[in-house]
Phi, psi and omega in degrees: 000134173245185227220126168222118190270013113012259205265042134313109170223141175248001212294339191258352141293117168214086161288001185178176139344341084172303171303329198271345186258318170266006159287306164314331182299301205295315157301359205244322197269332165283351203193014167216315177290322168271133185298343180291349176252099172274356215236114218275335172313317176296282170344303170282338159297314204266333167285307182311303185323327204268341168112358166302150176255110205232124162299187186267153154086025209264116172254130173241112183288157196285166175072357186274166187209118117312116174286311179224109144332304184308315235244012183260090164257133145234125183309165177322142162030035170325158156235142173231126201267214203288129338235045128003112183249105188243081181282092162283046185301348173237188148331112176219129182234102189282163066005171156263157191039074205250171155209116150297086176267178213291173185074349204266138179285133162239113169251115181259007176215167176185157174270138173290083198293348198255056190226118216294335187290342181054064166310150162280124171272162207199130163197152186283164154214184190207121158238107160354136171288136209086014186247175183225085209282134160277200181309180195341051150269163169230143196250154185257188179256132188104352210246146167240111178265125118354131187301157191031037203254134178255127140250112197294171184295123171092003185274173187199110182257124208252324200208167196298165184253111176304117175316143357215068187237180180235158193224141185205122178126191216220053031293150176302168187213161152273106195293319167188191197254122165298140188245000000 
């Protein structure tokens, strides 16, 4: 079989409005992708307008990128770090005092390969409270971390993380138990 990107059709992902989608575009690239905004206040003001659901004491670092703010919760005094990539095309769901460190992907879609059309696929994700994605790591669509659960720098959590273990590798596996 081979994959034709042809007969790529998608019509039935309608995340949000289409006017409500190139408004956000032009906000997420003025005032969140670009670095030049350091100031994390704003930022969360401008995701509640957008329909997120955001807690008290929650930083959001310059450079990060949001796909859809509605498809957003994040919990109390949460860290979302320095160019932070959050394609949310499902659901993503932060806990409280999560800490996201910089570079790291949370990806809700991927293409079906084993299909010539490359469907688009969708999954939510939860990341718990207390957990801790490291630097560029990546979370996958469908995966849930567990409270106070590490997933360590460069990892890639494929599937759930178990509360309060560390996870390291590619797909991560578990090394030991947070202390």
């Amino acid at each position: 079989m081979k994959t034709d990107l042809s007969t790529y059709n998608n019509n039935w992902y309608q995340p949000g409005g289409k006017l409500k989608i190139l408004l956000w575009y032009f906000v997420n690239v003025l005032f969140f992708i670009n670095p030049l905004n350091p100031v994390s206040s704003i930022k969360v003001f401008l995701l509640k307008r957008f329909g997120a659901k955001i807690g008290t004491g929650v930083v959001i670092k310059p450079g990060v990128n949001i796909k859809y703010p509605w498809l957003l919760t994040i919990g109390d005094y949460s860290w979302i770090g320095e160019k932070v990539w959050i394609d949310n095309l499902a659901k993503v769901t932060i806990g409280n005092h999560a800490c996201i460190s910089q570079e790291a992907m949370l990806l809700c879609g991927n293409h079906n390969y084993k299909k010539s059309t490359f469907d688009l696929m969708v999954g939510e994700i939860l990341i718990e409270d207390g957990a801790w994605l490291g630097a560029k790591s990546v979370v996958c669509p469908n995966v849930k971390i567990e409270s106070h659960a590490i997933l360590t720098v460069n990892s890639v959590a494929t599937k759930t993380l178990e509360a309060n273990y560390i996870y390291q590798g590619n797909p991560a596996k578990q090394i030991r138990k947070r202390k």
